[in-house]
XYZ file of C-alpha atoms in Angstrom:
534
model
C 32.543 191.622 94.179
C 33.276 195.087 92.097
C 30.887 195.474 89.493
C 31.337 199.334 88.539
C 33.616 199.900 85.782
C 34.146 203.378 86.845
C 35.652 202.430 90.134
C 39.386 203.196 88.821
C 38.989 204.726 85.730
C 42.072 206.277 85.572
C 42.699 203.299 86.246
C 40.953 205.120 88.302
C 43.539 209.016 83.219
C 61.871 228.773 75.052
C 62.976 224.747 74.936
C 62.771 224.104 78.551
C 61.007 221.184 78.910
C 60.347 220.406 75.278
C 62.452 217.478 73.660
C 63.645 217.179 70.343
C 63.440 213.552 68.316
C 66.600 212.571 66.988
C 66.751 210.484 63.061
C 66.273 207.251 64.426
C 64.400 204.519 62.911
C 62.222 202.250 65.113
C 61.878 198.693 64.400
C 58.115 197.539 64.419
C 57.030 194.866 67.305
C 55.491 192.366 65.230
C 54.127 188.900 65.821
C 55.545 185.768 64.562
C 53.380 182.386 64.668
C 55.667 180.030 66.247
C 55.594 179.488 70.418
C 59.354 178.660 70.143
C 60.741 181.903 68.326
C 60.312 185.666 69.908
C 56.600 186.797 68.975
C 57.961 190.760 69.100
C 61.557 192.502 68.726
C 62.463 194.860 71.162
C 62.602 198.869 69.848
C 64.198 201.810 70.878
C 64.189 205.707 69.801
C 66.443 208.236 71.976
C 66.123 212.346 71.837
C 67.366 214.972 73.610
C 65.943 217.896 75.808
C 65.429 219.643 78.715
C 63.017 221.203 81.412
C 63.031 223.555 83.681
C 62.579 223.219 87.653
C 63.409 225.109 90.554
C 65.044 227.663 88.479
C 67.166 225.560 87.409
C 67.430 223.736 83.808
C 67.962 219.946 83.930
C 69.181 218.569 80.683
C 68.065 214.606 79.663
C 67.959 211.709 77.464
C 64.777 210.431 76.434
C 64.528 206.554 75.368
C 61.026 205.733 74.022
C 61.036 201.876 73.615
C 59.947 198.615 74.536
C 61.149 195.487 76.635
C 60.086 192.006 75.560
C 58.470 190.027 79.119
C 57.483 186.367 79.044
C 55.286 185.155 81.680
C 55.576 183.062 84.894
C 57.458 179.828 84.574
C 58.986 180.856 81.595
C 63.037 181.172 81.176
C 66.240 180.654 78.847
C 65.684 177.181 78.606
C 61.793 176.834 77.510
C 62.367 177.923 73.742
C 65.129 175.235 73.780
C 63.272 172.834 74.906
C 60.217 173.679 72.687
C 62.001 173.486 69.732
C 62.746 169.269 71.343
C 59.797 168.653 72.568
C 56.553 170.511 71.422
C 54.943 169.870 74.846
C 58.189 170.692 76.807
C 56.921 173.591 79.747
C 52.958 172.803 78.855
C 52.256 174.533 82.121
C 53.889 177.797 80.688
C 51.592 180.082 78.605
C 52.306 180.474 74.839
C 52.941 184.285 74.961
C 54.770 187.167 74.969
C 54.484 190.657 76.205
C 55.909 193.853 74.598
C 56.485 196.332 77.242
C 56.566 200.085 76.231
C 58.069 202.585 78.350
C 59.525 205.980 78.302
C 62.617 206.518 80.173
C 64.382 210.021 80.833
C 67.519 209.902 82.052
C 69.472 213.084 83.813
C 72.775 213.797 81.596
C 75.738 213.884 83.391
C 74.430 212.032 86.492
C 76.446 208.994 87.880
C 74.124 206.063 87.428
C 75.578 204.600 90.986
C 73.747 207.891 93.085
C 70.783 208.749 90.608
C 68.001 207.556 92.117
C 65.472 206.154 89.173
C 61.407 205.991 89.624
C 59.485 203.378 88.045
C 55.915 205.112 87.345
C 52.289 203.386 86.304
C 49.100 204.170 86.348
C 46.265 201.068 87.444
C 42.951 200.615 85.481
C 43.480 197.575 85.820
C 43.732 197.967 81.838
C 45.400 201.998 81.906
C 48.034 203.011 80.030
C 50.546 205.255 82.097
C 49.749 208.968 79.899
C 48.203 209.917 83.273
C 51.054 210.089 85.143
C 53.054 211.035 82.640
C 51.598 214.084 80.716
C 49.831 215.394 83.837
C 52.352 214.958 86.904
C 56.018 214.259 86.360
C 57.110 214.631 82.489
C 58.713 217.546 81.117
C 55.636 218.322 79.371
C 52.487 218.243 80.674
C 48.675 219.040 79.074
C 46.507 222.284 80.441
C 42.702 221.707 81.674
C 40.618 223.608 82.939
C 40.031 223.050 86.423
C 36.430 221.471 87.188
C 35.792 221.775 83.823
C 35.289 220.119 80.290
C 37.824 221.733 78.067
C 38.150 221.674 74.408
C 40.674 221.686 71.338
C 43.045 222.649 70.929
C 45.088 221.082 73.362
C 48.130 222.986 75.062
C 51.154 221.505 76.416
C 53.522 223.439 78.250
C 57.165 222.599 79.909
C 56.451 220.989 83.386
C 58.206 222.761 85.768
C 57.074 220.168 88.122
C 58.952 217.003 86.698
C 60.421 214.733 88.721
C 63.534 215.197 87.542
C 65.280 217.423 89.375
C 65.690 214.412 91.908
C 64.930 211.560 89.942
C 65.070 209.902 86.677
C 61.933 208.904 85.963
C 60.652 205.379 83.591
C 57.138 205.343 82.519
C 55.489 202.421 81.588
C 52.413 200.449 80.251
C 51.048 197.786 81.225
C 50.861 194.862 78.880
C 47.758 195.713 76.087
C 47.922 198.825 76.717
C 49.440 202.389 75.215
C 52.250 200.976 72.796
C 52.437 197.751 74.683
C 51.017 194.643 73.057
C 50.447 191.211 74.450
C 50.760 188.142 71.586
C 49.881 184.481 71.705
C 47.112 181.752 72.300
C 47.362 181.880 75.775
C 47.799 185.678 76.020
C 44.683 186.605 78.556
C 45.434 183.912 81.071
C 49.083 184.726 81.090
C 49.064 189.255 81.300
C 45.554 189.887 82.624
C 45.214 189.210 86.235
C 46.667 190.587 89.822
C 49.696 188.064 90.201
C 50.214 187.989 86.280
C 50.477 191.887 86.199
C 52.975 192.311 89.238
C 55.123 189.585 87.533
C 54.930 191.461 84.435
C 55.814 195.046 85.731
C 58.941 193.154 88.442
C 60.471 191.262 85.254
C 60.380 194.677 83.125
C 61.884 196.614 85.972
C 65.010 193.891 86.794
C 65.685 193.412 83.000
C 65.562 197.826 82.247
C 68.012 197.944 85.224
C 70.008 194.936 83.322
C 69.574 196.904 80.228
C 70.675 200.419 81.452
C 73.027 200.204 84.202
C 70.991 200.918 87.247
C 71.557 198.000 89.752
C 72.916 200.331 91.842
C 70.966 203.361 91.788
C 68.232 204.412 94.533
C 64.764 202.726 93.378
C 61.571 203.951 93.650
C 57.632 202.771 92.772
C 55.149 205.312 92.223
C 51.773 203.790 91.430
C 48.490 205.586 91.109
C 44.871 203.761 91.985
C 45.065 199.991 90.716
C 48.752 200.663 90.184
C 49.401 201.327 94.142
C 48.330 197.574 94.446
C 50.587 196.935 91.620
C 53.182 198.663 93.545
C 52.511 196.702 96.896
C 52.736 193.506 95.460
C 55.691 194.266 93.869
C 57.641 195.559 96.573
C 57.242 191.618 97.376
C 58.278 190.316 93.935
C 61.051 192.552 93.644
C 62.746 190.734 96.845
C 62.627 187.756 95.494
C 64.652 188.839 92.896
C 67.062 190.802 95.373
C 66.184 193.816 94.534
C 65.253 196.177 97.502
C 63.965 199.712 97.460
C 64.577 202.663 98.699
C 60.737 203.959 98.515
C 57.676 203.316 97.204
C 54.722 206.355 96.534
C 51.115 205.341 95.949
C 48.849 207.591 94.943
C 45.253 206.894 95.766
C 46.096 203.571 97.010
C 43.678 200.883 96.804
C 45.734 197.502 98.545
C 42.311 195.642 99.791
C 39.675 195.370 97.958
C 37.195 194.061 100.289
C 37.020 197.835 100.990
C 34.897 198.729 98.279
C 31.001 199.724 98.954
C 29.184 197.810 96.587
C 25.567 196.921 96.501
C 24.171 195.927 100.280
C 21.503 194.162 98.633
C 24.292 192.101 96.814
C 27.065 191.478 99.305
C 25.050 191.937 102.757
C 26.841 191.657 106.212
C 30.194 193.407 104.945
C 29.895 197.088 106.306
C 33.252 197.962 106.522
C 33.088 199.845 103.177
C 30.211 202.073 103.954
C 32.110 203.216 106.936
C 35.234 204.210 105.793
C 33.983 205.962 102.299
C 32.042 208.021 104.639
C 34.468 210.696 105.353
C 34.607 211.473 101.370
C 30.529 211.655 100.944
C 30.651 214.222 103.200
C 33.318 215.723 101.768
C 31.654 216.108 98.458
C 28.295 216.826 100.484
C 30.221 219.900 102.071
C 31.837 221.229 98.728
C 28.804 221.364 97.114
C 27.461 223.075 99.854
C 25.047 220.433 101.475
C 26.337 219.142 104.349
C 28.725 221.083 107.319
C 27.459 224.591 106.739
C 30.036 227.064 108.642
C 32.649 224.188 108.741
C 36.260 223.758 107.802
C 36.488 221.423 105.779
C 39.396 219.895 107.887
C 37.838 219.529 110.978
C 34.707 218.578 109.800
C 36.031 215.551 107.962
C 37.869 214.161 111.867
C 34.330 214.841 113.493
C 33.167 212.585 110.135
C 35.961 210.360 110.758
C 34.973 209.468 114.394
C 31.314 209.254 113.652
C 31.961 206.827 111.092
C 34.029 204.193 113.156
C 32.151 204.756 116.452
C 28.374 205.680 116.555
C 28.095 204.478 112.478
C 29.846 201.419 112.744
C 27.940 200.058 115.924
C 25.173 200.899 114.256
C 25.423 198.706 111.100
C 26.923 195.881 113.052
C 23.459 195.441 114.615
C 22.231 194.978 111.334
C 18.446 194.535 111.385
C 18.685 194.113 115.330
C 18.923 197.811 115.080
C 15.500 199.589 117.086
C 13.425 201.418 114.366
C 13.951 204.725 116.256
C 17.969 204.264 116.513
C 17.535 203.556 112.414
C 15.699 206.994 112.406
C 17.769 209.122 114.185
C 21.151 207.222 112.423
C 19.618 208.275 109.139
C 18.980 212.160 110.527
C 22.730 212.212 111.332
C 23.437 210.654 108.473
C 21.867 213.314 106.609
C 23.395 216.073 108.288
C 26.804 214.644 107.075
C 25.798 213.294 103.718
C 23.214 215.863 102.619
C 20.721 212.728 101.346
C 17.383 212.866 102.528
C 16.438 210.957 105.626
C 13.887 208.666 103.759
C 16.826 207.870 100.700
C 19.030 206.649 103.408
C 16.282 204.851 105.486
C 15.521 202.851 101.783
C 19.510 202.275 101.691
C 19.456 200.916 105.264
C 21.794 203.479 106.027
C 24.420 202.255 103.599
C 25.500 204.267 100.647
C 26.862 202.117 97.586
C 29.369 202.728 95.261
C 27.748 205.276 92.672
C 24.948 206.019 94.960
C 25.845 209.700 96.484
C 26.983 210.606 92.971
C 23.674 209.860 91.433
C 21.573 211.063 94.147
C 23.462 214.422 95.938
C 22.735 216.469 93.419
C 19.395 214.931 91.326
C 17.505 217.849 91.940
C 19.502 219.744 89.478
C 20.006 216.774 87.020
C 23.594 216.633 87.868
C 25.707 213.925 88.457
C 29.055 214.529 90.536
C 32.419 213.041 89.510
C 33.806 209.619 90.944
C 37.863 210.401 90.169
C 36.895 213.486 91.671
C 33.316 214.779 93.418
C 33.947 218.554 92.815
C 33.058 217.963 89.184
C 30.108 217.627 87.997
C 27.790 216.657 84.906
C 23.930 216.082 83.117
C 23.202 213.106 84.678
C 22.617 210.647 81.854
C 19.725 208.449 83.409
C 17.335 210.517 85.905
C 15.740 207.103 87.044
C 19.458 205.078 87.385
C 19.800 203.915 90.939
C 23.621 205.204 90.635
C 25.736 207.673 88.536
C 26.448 205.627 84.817
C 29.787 207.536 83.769
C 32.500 209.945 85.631
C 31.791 213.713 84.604
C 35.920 214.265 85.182
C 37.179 211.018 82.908
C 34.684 212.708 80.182
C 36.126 216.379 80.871
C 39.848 215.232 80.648
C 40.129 211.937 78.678
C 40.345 213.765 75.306
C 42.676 216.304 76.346
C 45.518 213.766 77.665
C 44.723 211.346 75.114
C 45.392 213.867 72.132
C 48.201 215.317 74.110
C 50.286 212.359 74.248
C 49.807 211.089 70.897
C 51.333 214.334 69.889
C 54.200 214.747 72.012
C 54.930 210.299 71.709
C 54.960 210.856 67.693
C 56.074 214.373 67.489
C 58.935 215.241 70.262
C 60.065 211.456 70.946
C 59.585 210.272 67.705
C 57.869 206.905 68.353
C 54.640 205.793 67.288
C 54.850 205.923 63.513
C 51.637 203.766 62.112
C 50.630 202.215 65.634
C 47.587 203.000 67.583
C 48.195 204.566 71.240
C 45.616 202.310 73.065
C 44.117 204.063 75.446
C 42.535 201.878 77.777
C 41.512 198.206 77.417
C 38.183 196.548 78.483
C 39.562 193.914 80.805
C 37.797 195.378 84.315
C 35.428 192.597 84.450
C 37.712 189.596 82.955
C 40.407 190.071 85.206
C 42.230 187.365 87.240
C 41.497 189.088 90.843
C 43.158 186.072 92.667
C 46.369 186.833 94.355
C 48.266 184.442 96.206
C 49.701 186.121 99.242
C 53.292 185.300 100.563
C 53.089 181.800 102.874
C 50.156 180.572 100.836
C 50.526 177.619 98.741
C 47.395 178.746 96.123
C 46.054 181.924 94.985
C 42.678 182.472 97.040
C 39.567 182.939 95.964
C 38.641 186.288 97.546
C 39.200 189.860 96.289
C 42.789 190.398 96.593
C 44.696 192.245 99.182
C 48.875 192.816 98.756
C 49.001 194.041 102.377
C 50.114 190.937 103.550
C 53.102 191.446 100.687
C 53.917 194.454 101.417
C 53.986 194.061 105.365
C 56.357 190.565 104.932
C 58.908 193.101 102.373
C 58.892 196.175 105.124
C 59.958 193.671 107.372
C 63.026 192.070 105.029
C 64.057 195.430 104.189
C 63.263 197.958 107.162
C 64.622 200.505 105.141
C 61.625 200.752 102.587
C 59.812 203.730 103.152
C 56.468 204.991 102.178
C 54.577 207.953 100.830
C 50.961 207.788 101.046
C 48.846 210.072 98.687
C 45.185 211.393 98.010
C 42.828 213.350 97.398
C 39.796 214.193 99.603
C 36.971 214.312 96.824
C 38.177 210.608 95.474
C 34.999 208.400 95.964
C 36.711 205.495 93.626
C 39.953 205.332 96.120
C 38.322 207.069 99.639
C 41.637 208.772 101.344
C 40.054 207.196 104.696
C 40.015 203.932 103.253
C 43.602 204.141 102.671
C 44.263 205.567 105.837
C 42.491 202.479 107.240
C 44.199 199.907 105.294
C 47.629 201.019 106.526
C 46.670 201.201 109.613
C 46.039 197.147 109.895
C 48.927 196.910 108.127
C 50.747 193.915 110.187
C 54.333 195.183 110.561
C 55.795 196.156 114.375
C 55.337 199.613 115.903
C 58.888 200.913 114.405
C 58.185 199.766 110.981
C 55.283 201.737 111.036
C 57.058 204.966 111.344
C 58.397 204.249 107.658
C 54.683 205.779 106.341
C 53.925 209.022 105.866
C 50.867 210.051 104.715
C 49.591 213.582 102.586
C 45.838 214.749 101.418
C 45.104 217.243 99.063
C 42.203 218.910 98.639
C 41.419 217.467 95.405
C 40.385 213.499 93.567
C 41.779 211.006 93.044
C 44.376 213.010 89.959
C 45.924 215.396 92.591
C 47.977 216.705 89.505
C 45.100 217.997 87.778
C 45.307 221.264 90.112
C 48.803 223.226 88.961
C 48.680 224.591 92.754
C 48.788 221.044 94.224
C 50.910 219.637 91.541
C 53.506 222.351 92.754
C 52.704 221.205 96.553
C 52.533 217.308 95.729
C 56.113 217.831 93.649
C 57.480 218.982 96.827
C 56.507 216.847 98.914
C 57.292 213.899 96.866
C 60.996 215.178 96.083
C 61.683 215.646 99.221
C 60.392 212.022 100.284
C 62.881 211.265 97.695
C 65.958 213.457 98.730
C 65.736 211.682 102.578
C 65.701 208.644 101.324
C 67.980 207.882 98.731
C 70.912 207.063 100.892
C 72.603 209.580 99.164
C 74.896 212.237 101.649
């Protein structure tokens, strides 16, 4: 079981580029008390502007809005019936879900060859600013890199925005941002793996009702809990015959029995420890204590293959392991992870979630970052066995949080007397059973969409995928993700529909304007060869 909140906290966060709100009025989403009437009304607020990329300036509509969602079971009929029969669809939760989104749409472009992205960011419990005012809108917030910045916030034209080959829909997940979730049976029907995906794959076939766009190129683009979001969906989408052209995740996290919690907890799973390996020692060799005179390239594939050979046999002997094969594992261990030989011996050679944080860099009362390991902070508790908060969400929450509410209120003219919510508290409460496709019940494991995704590559071997990361990402570990699409269980040709790029950088590549620039490019042109379009 996960029992770090930090894990995805992001979850894991001249007129070019800068919109202008046009005089519309926005009608409030407000809750009503009967089950058999709509709990919210759908709103909508369009502007106009434009952003610069390539040179070139790219002209767009803006909608700011929200879609109304019901939840599983529910359709056209169940008010009817209600309003009959009080008891009529019992087995279909009393709620609603008010979707908010941000849509920008290319002016000019035929609807039939635009390709359109469908962006989110995970948590579980995030709202989708991440994505939006760091990566791909056409405005974006400035922070200092590896650093905690301060007010005033600056936002700038993104000269990076996704569209110059896409148009591009952000959008929150239920409870979050400007979305709201009403009614009695409102947790059990939003806030859980299968409830989300059917959440996000109703709002995505009803905007493409709403706009036009059954016939454009589709895309996914998920980020940490929203790349399982994204996998699942690629599923649930199907089954509503709607295929896609691609699907990007971005610090993908699909199988969460990947995760490296506490050995003392969960013993006899050592999978994790083996494949976050390669990113402790890549935060052990940026801060300079591990793989002195390395590259840090190379060094991470002579990581790589220590981890699945002479590491992994190791642990699988488990305490059949000679005490002076324990010693020298630990020695090696330290040579890659900078920990002292005696920490790792009292770990058993197994570094939990939190652990490396907490300890790398205790002799300086730091604490490195989880999102991303370059950063670090005052460690908060000296005697904590692991790190208690992520030095980069502190540095950077403020900054996108302030930045948004600004440019949501200000350019797009949305938000009037509603509160933005940030994030939500739902980590711990969440429904984590997913019911995979040829399964008659949801299991009661930690979920894994692989199988989903593998079943829709092989319905539609045409779907493509971009794999992201960064190499300093200890809540998503880019080897992890490597590994998890490597079992992935589709035939040899199918697999050559992945690609796969790593940044040197966390788990928010976009943070860095240098690899924004380089991840832009590489996920436009992922786009470009893959829409179909000659």
């Amino acid at each position: 079981m996960m029992t770090k909140p930090l894990l995805i906290a992001t979850l894991a966060f001249a007129l070019a580029g800068c919109a202008t709100a046009q005089s519309k009025e926005v009608r409030p989403a407000t809750e009503k008390p009967a089950p058999d009437e709509p709990m919210f009304t759908p709103t909508e607020v369009e502007s106009r502007g434009s952003v610069t990329v390539g040179g070139a300036a790219i002209p767009y509509r803006a909608v700011a809005g929200t879609l109304i969602v019901h939840p599983r079971g529910w359709d056209d009929t169940v008010a009817i019936e209600r309003k009959r029969d009080k008891d009529a669809a019992a087995d279909v939760p009393a709620s609603e879900a008010s979707m908010f989104y941000t849509a920008y749409f290319k002016e000019g472009a035929p609807a039939e060859t635009r390709p359109i992205t469908f962006l989110f960011n995970g948590g579980p419990g995030s709202p989708t600013l991440w994505l939006h005012m760091g990566a791909y809108g056409p405005q974006r917030v400035e922070t200092p890199d590896l650093a905690h910045g301060g007010a005033p916030y600056r936002t700038v034209p993104n000269e990076h925005s996704l569209l110059d080959v896409s148009d591009l829909v952000f959008i929150d997940a239920p409870g979050t941002g400007f979305s709201r979730v009403a009614g009695k049976d409102k947790d059990k029907a939003w806030f859980g793996v299968d409830q989300d995906i059917h959440a996000f794959t109703v709002f995505v076939r009803d905007f493409l009702s709403k706009y036009g766009r059954w016939k454009s190129p589709k895309y996914l683009y998920g980020e940490s809990y929203g790349t399982m979001r994204a996998a699942g969906m690629t599923l649930a989408l199907q089954r509503q015959d709607i295929d896609l052209n691609g699907v990007i995740l971005l610090s993908d996290i699909l199988n969460w029995d990947l995760v490296p919690d506490d050995p003392q907890v969960n013993p006899g799973v050592d999978l994790p420890y083996i494949v976050s390996l390669p990113t402790y020692a890549a935060t052990a060799w940026y801060h300079k204590r591990a793989g002195a005179g390395h590259e840090l390239a190379p060094f991470l594939k002579e990581v790589e293959a220590f981890a699945t050979g002479d590491y992994a046999l190791a642990l699988l002997k488990g305490n059949d392991l000679p005490d002076a094969d324990r010693q020298a594992m630990a020695t090696r261990l330290h040579g890659y992870t900078g920990l002292s030989v005696d920490y790792l011996l009292k770990t058993n050679l197994r570094i939990e979630y939190g652990a490396l944080q907490k300890e790398l860099l205790a002799d300086k009362g730091e604490t490195t970052g989880t999102l991303d390991t370059r950063f670090t902070g005052a460690t908060l508790d000296p005697l904590s066995k692991t790190a208690s908060y992520d030095p980069q969400g502190s540095a950077i929450g403020a900054a996108y949080t302030a930045a948004f509410n600004d440019y949501v209120r200000g350019t797009l003219g949305y938000g009037a007397g509603k509160h933005y919510e940030g994030g939500l508290d739902v980590y711990g409460s969440w429904d984590y059973k997913h019911q995979p496709p040829g399964i008659g019940q949801p299991l009661i494991a930690l979920p894994n969409v692989l199988p989903d995704l593998a079943v829709a590559m092989k319905q539609n071997p045409k779907l493509k995928l971009l794999v992201t990361g960064g190499y300093f990402d200890i809540s998503t570990p880019y080897f992890a993700g490597r590994y998890e699409l490597a079992h992935l269980p589709v035939p040899k040709q199918l697999q050559a529909n992945i690609a796969y790029k790593y940044y040197p950088s966390g788990h928010m590549v976009y943070v860095n304007p240098a690899l924004l620039s380089e991840m832009h490019s590489d996920v436009a042109a992922f786009i470009r060869r893959t829409d179909g379009v000659d």
